[in-house]
Amino acid sequence: MEAITAENLTILYNGKPALGGVSFSIEKGETLLLLGPNGAGKTSLLKTVSCFHREYTGKLEVFGKNPCEAREFIGYVPQSHSLNERVPLTALEVVAMGAVYRRGFVHFKIPPETMRRAEEALEFVGLDGLGERLFSQFSGGQKQKILLARALISDPKLLLLDEPLSSLDPSARAEVARILSKIKSRKGLTMVITTHDINPLLDIGDRVMLINRRLIAFGKPEDVLTDDVVKSVYGPLARVIPVGGKLFCITGDVHLYRHGGGGK
Ligand SMILES: Nc1ncnc2c1ncn2[C@@H]1O[C@H](COP(=O)(O)OP(=O)(O)OP(=O)(O)O)[C@@H](O)[C@H]1O
Ligand SMILES: [Mg+2]
């Protein structure tokens, strides 16, 4: 079954296209890695798939439904999380919020069953025993794991992750990538992951999509990740190098080559 189908999808803001004429589909259980320079339209695509943004033309279906009808199946981990760190929430409370929001209201007292599931979710991401610690006291990599646990607690079928590796050091990137791989193999979720660094995620990517205000390439990693394709988006210094049977992608400084205009 197809998890996401887009045909000639154009995403607009106040009538102005941000991402134009995109067609692709991914099957249930597949992981799509979404790449593109700053302002390419990655976040816009995730927001449209999850019904946060509704101004678009063309066809877009999530599990055969309109995105807004499929909302209950979708988990979203935002780019820069909007939690106010001055609110003294513990890790467990942050995770449990993923379940109480889902039902459309916030409990002031979290039910014991939800707390138990929050503990399980924290254990899944390797943070068992740390639930009582304040969210603000965790490192960037640990916070990202807590946000993954929060998205998992509502048991989504499709998980959308906006730059889950950004602002993490290489070892934290590898750790978060390992948890994403565990989510894929144990839970069989369909995932769309945006990233500027594709290398830690290449093992779990079934499909790669490269966008820059329009679709540049979509397909299997080995077909999409070629020197010609990455140079066309990231400039002449970008390349793809095979290392020990795997591909390694050098995209250089994403701020240097901003094709297509626009701005934030
Ligand atoms: N709320 C909005 N109103 C108007 N234009 C917007 C809005 N959000 C995004 N855009 C525009 O849409 C285009 C794509 O932005 P988007 O945030 O989707 O890019 P991105 O690929 O996620 O970039 P980054 O790598 O910097 O996160 C940009 O030109 C941006 O200015
Ligand atoms: Mg973005």
Tab-separated table of C-alpha atoms and ligand atoms in Angstrom:
chain	number	residue	atom	x	y	z
A	1	MET	CA	0.000	0.000	0.000
A	2	GLU	CA	1.178	3.509	-0.749
A	3	ALA	CA	1.850	5.613	2.345
A	4	ILE	CA	2.255	8.929	0.491
A	5	THR	CA	1.257	9.752	-3.076
A	6	ALA	CA	1.848	13.158	-4.632
A	7	GLU	CA	0.967	14.064	-8.203
A	8	ASN	CA	1.940	17.448	-9.551
A	9	LEU	CA	1.873	18.849	-6.019
A	10	THR	CA	2.540	22.589	-5.742
A	11	ILE	CA	2.783	24.171	-2.289
A	12	LEU	CA	1.957	27.858	-2.007
A	13	TYR	CA	2.086	30.661	0.553
A	14	ASN	CA	-0.400	33.438	-0.152
A	15	GLY	CA	-0.678	32.311	-3.761
A	16	LYS	CA	3.097	32.225	-4.310
A	17	PRO	CA	4.614	28.795	-5.028
A	18	ALA	CA	7.311	27.630	-2.594
A	19	LEU	CA	7.681	24.139	-4.086
A	20	GLY	CA	6.316	23.362	-7.543
A	21	GLY	CA	5.072	20.349	-9.492
A	22	VAL	CA	6.304	17.473	-7.334
A	23	SER	CA	5.282	13.866	-8.081
A	24	PHE	CA	6.432	10.856	-6.047
A	25	SER	CA	5.124	7.977	-3.992
A	26	ILE	CA	6.465	5.850	-1.158
A	27	GLU	CA	5.212	2.496	0.077
A	28	LYS	CA	4.181	1.647	3.616
A	29	GLY	CA	7.272	0.810	5.717
A	30	GLU	CA	9.705	2.721	3.503
A	31	THR	CA	12.003	5.510	4.655
A	32	LEU	CA	12.388	8.581	2.463
A	33	LEU	CA	15.389	10.874	2.933
A	34	LEU	CA	14.533	14.409	1.844
A	35	LEU	CA	17.415	16.642	0.844
A	36	GLY	CA	17.758	20.168	-0.440
A	37	PRO	CA	19.517	23.445	0.414
A	38	ASN	CA	18.073	26.071	2.773
A	39	GLY	CA	14.743	27.347	1.496
A	40	ALA	CA	14.308	24.354	-0.863
A	41	GLY	CA	10.855	23.519	0.514
A	42	LYS	CA	11.624	20.548	2.790
A	43	THR	CA	9.747	21.801	5.853
A	44	SER	CA	6.916	23.029	3.621
A	45	LEU	CA	6.510	19.518	2.206
A	46	LEU	CA	6.441	17.906	5.669
A	47	LYS	CA	3.944	20.487	6.920
A	48	THR	CA	1.673	19.906	3.933
A	49	VAL	CA	1.811	16.109	4.293
A	50	SER	CA	0.855	16.476	7.983
A	51	CYS	CA	-1.973	18.989	7.313
A	52	PHE	CA	-0.277	21.851	9.216
A	53	HIS	CA	-0.149	23.763	5.924
A	54	ARG	CA	-3.130	23.504	3.605
A	55	GLU	CA	-2.454	25.784	0.640
A	56	TYR	CA	-1.554	23.491	-2.243
A	57	THR	CA	-2.691	22.361	-5.685
A	58	GLY	CA	-2.422	18.895	-7.253
A	59	LYS	CA	-3.010	15.552	-5.594
A	60	LEU	CA	-1.690	14.564	-2.184
A	61	GLU	CA	-2.766	11.421	-0.338
A	62	VAL	CA	-1.594	9.845	2.915
A	63	PHE	CA	-2.640	6.184	3.220
A	64	GLY	CA	-5.139	6.865	0.460
A	65	LYS	CA	-6.744	9.810	2.289
A	66	ASN	CA	-6.598	13.557	2.295
A	67	PRO	CA	-3.726	14.585	4.689
A	68	CYS	CA	-6.163	16.185	7.147
A	69	GLU	CA	-8.198	12.964	7.339
A	70	ALA	CA	-5.023	10.957	7.984
A	71	ARG	CA	-3.794	13.240	10.760
A	72	GLU	CA	-4.298	10.728	13.552
A	73	PHE	CA	-1.800	8.350	11.889
A	74	ILE	CA	0.943	10.961	11.591
A	75	GLY	CA	3.697	11.798	14.086
A	76	TYR	CA	5.678	14.999	13.546
A	77	VAL	CA	9.026	15.922	15.051
A	78	PRO	CA	9.561	19.610	14.268
A	79	GLN	CA	12.785	21.255	13.106
A	80	SER	CA	13.416	23.477	16.086
A	81	HIS	CA	11.136	22.224	18.787
A	82	SER	CA	8.762	24.750	20.218
A	83	LEU	CA	8.958	23.662	23.848
A	84	ASN	CA	9.439	26.534	26.217
A	85	GLU	CA	12.373	25.364	28.294
A	86	ARG	CA	11.530	27.714	31.118
A	87	VAL	CA	8.493	25.560	31.836
A	88	PRO	CA	9.995	23.000	34.215
A	89	LEU	CA	8.805	19.786	32.555
A	90	THR	CA	10.514	16.466	33.194
A	91	ALA	CA	11.537	14.178	30.321
A	92	LEU	CA	8.609	11.872	31.182
A	93	GLU	CA	6.123	14.734	31.069
A	94	VAL	CA	7.445	15.900	27.699
A	95	VAL	CA	7.002	12.376	26.288
A	96	ALA	CA	3.554	11.956	27.868
A	97	MET	CA	2.444	15.229	26.244
A	98	GLY	CA	2.681	13.411	22.895
A	99	ALA	CA	-0.237	11.226	24.011
A	100	VAL	CA	-2.419	13.832	25.667
A	101	TYR	CA	-2.163	16.315	22.797
A	102	ARG	CA	-3.234	13.570	20.448
A	103	ARG	CA	-6.665	13.418	22.044
A	104	GLY	CA	-7.142	17.118	21.448
A	105	PHE	CA	-6.811	18.368	25.018
A	106	VAL	CA	-4.159	18.619	27.684
A	107	HIS	CA	-4.631	16.894	31.020
A	108	PHE	CA	-3.178	18.605	34.037
A	109	LYS	CA	-2.820	15.224	35.637
A	110	ILE	CA	-1.302	12.620	33.321
A	111	PRO	CA	-2.977	9.197	33.765
A	112	PRO	CA	-0.734	6.395	35.162
A	113	GLU	CA	-1.221	4.314	31.992
A	114	THR	CA	0.146	7.193	29.890
A	115	MET	CA	3.096	7.593	32.273
A	116	ARG	CA	3.829	3.872	31.913
A	117	ARG	CA	3.816	4.166	28.109
A	118	ALA	CA	6.040	7.261	28.368
A	119	GLU	CA	8.526	5.223	30.431
A	120	GLU	CA	8.503	2.499	27.767
A	121	ALA	CA	9.086	5.071	25.020
A	122	LEU	CA	12.034	6.553	26.955
A	123	GLU	CA	13.446	3.059	27.368
A	124	PHE	CA	13.090	2.488	23.604
A	125	VAL	CA	15.298	5.520	22.889
A	126	GLY	CA	17.818	4.452	25.538
A	127	LEU	CA	16.993	6.979	28.256
A	128	ASP	CA	15.420	4.654	30.828
A	129	GLY	CA	15.781	5.788	34.405
A	130	LEU	CA	16.196	9.460	33.427
A	131	GLY	CA	12.499	10.346	33.181
A	132	GLU	CA	12.402	12.482	36.315
A	133	ARG	CA	15.177	14.790	35.136
A	134	LEU	CA	14.162	18.195	33.756
A	135	PHE	CA	14.061	18.399	29.943
A	136	SER	CA	16.175	21.570	29.995
A	137	GLN	CA	19.014	19.656	31.686
A	138	PHE	CA	19.581	17.187	28.828
A	139	SER	CA	22.137	17.537	26.012
A	140	GLY	CA	21.035	18.305	22.450
A	141	GLY	CA	21.322	14.644	21.387
A	142	GLN	CA	19.351	13.465	24.424
A	143	LYS	CA	16.641	16.102	23.811
A	144	GLN	CA	16.284	14.840	20.251
A	145	LYS	CA	15.805	11.293	21.608
A	146	ILE	CA	13.152	12.552	24.053
A	147	LEU	CA	11.321	14.215	21.153
A	148	LEU	CA	11.490	10.925	19.217
A	149	ALA	CA	9.955	9.150	22.225
A	150	ARG	CA	7.248	11.810	22.354
A	151	ALA	CA	6.375	11.212	18.689
A	152	LEU	CA	6.332	7.424	19.178
A	153	ILE	CA	3.978	7.349	22.159
A	154	SER	CA	0.930	8.074	20.011
A	155	ASP	CA	1.803	5.027	17.876
A	156	PRO	CA	1.876	6.764	14.470
A	157	LYS	CA	1.979	4.917	11.135
A	158	LEU	CA	3.885	7.722	9.430
A	159	LEU	CA	6.657	9.622	11.185
A	160	LEU	CA	7.842	12.947	9.737
A	161	LEU	CA	11.161	14.196	11.093
A	162	ASP	CA	12.489	17.638	10.251
A	163	GLU	CA	16.285	17.700	10.523
A	164	PRO	CA	16.567	15.364	13.510
A	165	LEU	CA	20.382	15.434	13.220
A	166	SER	CA	20.926	19.176	12.979
A	167	SER	CA	23.056	20.834	15.666
A	168	LEU	CA	24.303	17.459	16.899
A	169	ASP	CA	27.957	16.433	16.932
A	170	PRO	CA	29.024	13.422	14.803
A	171	SER	CA	28.715	10.884	17.621
A	172	ALA	CA	25.246	12.153	18.654
A	173	ARG	CA	24.234	12.076	14.965
A	174	ALA	CA	25.284	8.436	14.756
A	175	GLU	CA	23.348	7.616	17.943
A	176	VAL	CA	20.121	9.287	16.800
A	177	ALA	CA	20.547	7.581	13.390
A	178	ARG	CA	20.856	4.234	15.242
A	179	ILE	CA	17.542	4.875	17.040
A	180	LEU	CA	15.872	5.785	13.741
A	181	SER	CA	17.153	2.501	12.332
A	182	LYS	CA	15.693	0.679	15.375
A	183	ILE	CA	12.343	2.428	14.832
A	184	LYS	CA	12.371	1.297	11.224
A	185	SER	CA	13.201	-2.339	11.963
A	186	ARG	CA	11.151	-2.878	15.146
A	187	LYS	CA	8.119	-0.740	14.459
A	188	GLY	CA	7.964	-0.899	10.661
A	189	LEU	CA	6.949	2.745	10.465
A	190	THR	CA	6.955	4.762	7.271
A	191	MET	CA	9.322	7.705	7.763
A	192	VAL	CA	10.210	10.908	5.943
A	193	ILE	CA	13.410	12.448	7.277
A	194	THR	CA	14.817	15.788	6.126
A	195	THR	CA	18.535	16.258	6.548
A	196	HIS	CA	21.511	18.267	5.372
A	197	ASP	CA	23.793	15.352	6.261
A	198	ILE	CA	22.570	12.232	4.500
A	199	ASN	CA	25.564	10.043	5.350
A	200	PRO	CA	24.507	8.769	8.810
A	201	LEU	CA	21.070	7.889	7.380
A	202	LEU	CA	22.018	6.216	4.097
A	203	ASP	CA	21.670	2.713	5.576
A	204	ILE	CA	17.967	3.237	6.334
A	205	GLY	CA	17.012	5.268	3.238
A	206	ASP	CA	14.893	3.265	0.771
A	207	ARG	CA	14.262	6.353	-1.334
A	208	VAL	CA	16.021	9.689	-1.656
A	209	MET	CA	14.404	12.886	-2.858
A	210	LEU	CA	16.338	15.988	-3.782
A	211	ILE	CA	14.380	19.226	-4.073
A	212	ASN	CA	15.188	22.870	-4.693
A	213	ARG	CA	11.857	24.714	-5.038
A	214	ARG	CA	11.016	21.916	-7.486
A	215	LEU	CA	11.762	18.200	-7.758
A	216	ILE	CA	15.360	17.619	-8.848
A	217	ALA	CA	15.519	13.846	-8.391
A	218	PHE	CA	13.647	11.007	-6.692
A	219	GLY	CA	14.450	7.309	-6.570
A	220	LYS	CA	16.731	4.701	-5.027
A	221	PRO	CA	19.779	6.185	-3.246
A	222	GLU	CA	22.240	4.731	-5.782
A	223	ASP	CA	20.282	6.246	-8.687
A	224	VAL	CA	19.745	9.698	-7.132
A	225	LEU	CA	23.095	10.213	-5.461
A	226	THR	CA	25.358	10.822	-8.434
A	227	ASP	CA	27.973	13.537	-8.908
A	228	ASP	CA	25.876	15.245	-11.584
A	229	VAL	CA	22.721	15.407	-9.478
A	230	VAL	CA	24.340	16.678	-6.261
A	231	LYS	CA	26.450	19.225	-8.187
A	232	SER	CA	23.310	20.573	-9.843
A	233	VAL	CA	21.918	21.465	-6.419
A	234	TYR	CA	24.920	22.049	-4.182
A	235	GLY	CA	27.420	23.456	-6.707
A	236	PRO	CA	30.656	22.233	-8.320
A	237	LEU	CA	32.364	21.251	-5.047
A	238	ALA	CA	29.728	18.629	-4.205
A	239	ARG	CA	30.429	14.981	-4.948
A	240	VAL	CA	29.504	11.416	-4.184
A	241	ILE	CA	32.347	9.095	-3.233
A	242	PRO	CA	32.071	5.309	-2.804
A	243	VAL	CA	33.813	4.307	0.448
A	244	GLY	CA	34.073	0.604	1.294
A	245	GLY	CA	31.018	-0.340	-0.752
A	246	LYS	CA	28.957	2.553	0.622
A	247	LEU	CA	28.253	5.979	-0.782
A	248	PHE	CA	29.534	9.078	0.953
A	249	CYS	CA	27.985	12.356	-0.028
A	250	ILE	CA	29.835	15.670	0.246
A	251	THR	CA	27.483	18.591	-0.212
A	252	GLY	CA	29.759	21.332	1.108
A	253	ASP	CA	28.337	24.502	2.599
A	254	VAL	CA	24.602	24.503	1.946
A	255	HIS	CA	24.495	28.273	2.295
A	256	LEU	CA	26.807	28.895	-0.657
A	257	TYR	CA	24.622	27.682	-3.488
A	258	ARG	CA	21.085	28.895	-3.158
A	259	HIS	CA	19.435	28.417	-6.482
A	260	GLY	CA	15.934	29.517	-7.252
A	261	GLY	CA	15.806	32.746	-5.243
A	262	GLY	CA	13.245	33.235	-2.518
A	263	GLY	CA	14.472	33.703	0.993
A	264	LYS	CA	13.230	33.348	4.480
B	1	LIG	N1	4.887	30.671	6.541
B	1	LIG	C1	5.459	31.035	5.386
B	1	LIG	N2	5.023	32.110	4.698
B	1	LIG	C2	5.576	32.476	3.525
B	1	LIG	N3	6.605	31.828	2.954
B	1	LIG	C3	7.101	30.762	3.587
B	1	LIG	C4	6.563	30.300	4.834
B	1	LIG	N4	7.259	29.201	5.225
B	1	LIG	C5	8.176	28.989	4.258
B	1	LIG	N5	8.092	29.912	3.280
B	1	LIG	C6	8.925	29.981	2.056
B	1	LIG	O1	8.913	28.732	1.413
B	1	LIG	C7	10.211	28.412	0.909
B	1	LIG	C8	10.628	27.052	1.435
B	1	LIG	O2	10.838	27.125	2.829
B	1	LIG	P1	11.057	25.856	3.744
B	1	LIG	O3	11.081	26.305	5.158
B	1	LIG	O4	10.083	24.823	3.373
B	1	LIG	O5	12.528	25.386	3.298
B	1	LIG	P2	13.496	24.286	3.898
B	1	LIG	O6	13.946	23.443	2.757
B	1	LIG	O7	12.853	23.610	5.052
B	1	LIG	O8	14.765	25.139	4.394
B	1	LIG	P3	15.776	24.930	5.665
B	1	LIG	O9	16.839	23.961	5.218
B	1	LIG	O10	16.357	26.289	5.862
B	1	LIG	O11	14.966	24.453	6.826
B	1	LIG	C9	11.132	29.555	1.330
B	1	LIG	O12	11.286	30.430	0.244
B	1	LIG	C10	10.388	30.231	2.451
B	1	LIG	O13	10.681	31.599	2.500
B	2	MG	MG	13.286	23.443	7.022
